[in-house]
């Protein structure tokens, strides 16, 4: 069971999400709020995956790693910055 946690950027309850097998993450927590300042303020868009899709970085935490925050690019992988 994961804790209920709120996104520190927008206050919305974060959703549990099972990372893709290749990511090596287990269940993680992600802020799915499209209005989240973290998401809207993503420093860069990823351009080489799906052109013109509005990918950005979502705020996420890894419960297996003491809820360490990280950035999740849409549903692909971690932001590189
Ligand atoms: Zn948020």
Coordinates of C-alpha atoms and ligand atoms in Angstrom, one line a residue:
X1 CA 0.0 0.0 0.0
X2 CA 1.3 3.4 -0.9
X3 CA 0.8 6.5 1.1
X4 CA -1.6 9.1 -0.1
X5 CA 0.5 12.0 -1.1
X6 CA -0.2 15.3 -2.5
X7 CA 1.8 17.0 -5.2
X8 CA 3.8 19.8 -3.6
X9 CA 3.4 22.0 -6.7
X10 CA -0.4 21.9 -7.1
X11 CA -1.7 20.1 -4.0
X12 CA -3.6 17.5 -6.0
X13 CA -3.6 13.9 -4.8
X14 CA -1.0 12.0 -6.7
X15 CA -2.0 8.9 -8.6
X16 CA -0.4 5.5 -8.4
X17 CA 1.1 4.4 -11.6
X18 CA 3.0 1.3 -12.6
X19 CA 6.1 2.1 -14.5
X20 CA 6.9 0.3 -17.8
X21 CA 8.9 -2.9 -17.3
X22 CA 12.0 -1.5 -18.8
X23 CA 12.0 1.5 -16.5
X24 CA 12.8 -0.7 -13.4
X25 CA 10.4 1.4 -11.3
X26 CA 7.7 -0.4 -9.5
X27 CA 4.6 1.5 -8.6
X28 CA 5.3 5.2 -8.5
X29 CA 3.2 8.2 -7.7
X30 CA 2.5 10.8 -10.4
X31 CA 0.8 14.1 -10.4
X32 CA -1.6 13.9 -13.4
X33 CA -2.9 17.4 -13.1
X34 CA -2.6 19.2 -16.4
X35 CA -2.8 22.5 -14.6
X36 CA 0.1 21.6 -12.3
X37 CA 2.7 24.4 -12.3
X38 CA 5.4 21.8 -12.5
X39 CA 3.9 20.2 -15.6
X40 CA 3.1 23.6 -17.2
X41 CA 6.6 24.8 -16.4
X42 CA 8.4 21.9 -17.9
X43 CA 11.7 23.3 -19.2
X44 CA 11.7 21.5 -22.4
X45 CA 9.6 19.3 -24.7
X46 CA 10.9 16.1 -26.0
X47 CA 10.8 16.2 -29.7
X48 CA 12.1 13.0 -31.0
X49 CA 9.5 10.6 -29.8
X50 CA 6.2 11.6 -31.2
X51 CA 6.2 14.8 -33.1
X52 CA 4.0 17.5 -32.0
X53 CA 2.7 15.7 -29.0
X54 CA 2.6 17.9 -26.0
X55 CA 4.9 16.0 -23.8
X56 CA 6.1 17.6 -20.7
X57 CA 7.5 16.6 -17.4
X58 CA 5.2 15.6 -14.7
X59 CA 6.1 15.6 -11.0
X60 CA 6.6 12.0 -9.7
X61 CA 7.9 10.3 -6.6
X62 CA 9.4 6.9 -6.2
X63 CA 8.1 5.1 -3.1
X64 CA 10.8 2.5 -3.4
X65 CA 13.4 5.2 -2.9
X66 CA 12.0 7.2 0.1
X67 CA 9.6 9.1 -2.2
X68 CA 12.4 10.8 -4.0
X69 CA 11.0 13.2 -6.4
X70 CA 11.8 13.0 -10.1
X71 CA 10.4 14.2 -13.4
X72 CA 8.5 11.9 -15.6
X73 CA 8.2 12.7 -19.3
X74 CA 4.6 12.0 -20.2
X75 CA 4.5 8.2 -20.0
X76 CA 8.0 7.6 -21.5
X77 CA 10.7 8.1 -19.0
X78 CA 12.5 10.5 -16.8
X79 CA 13.3 14.0 -17.9
X80 CA 16.9 14.7 -18.6
X81 CA 17.8 17.9 -16.9
Ligands
LIG1 ZN1 1.1 18.8 -9.4

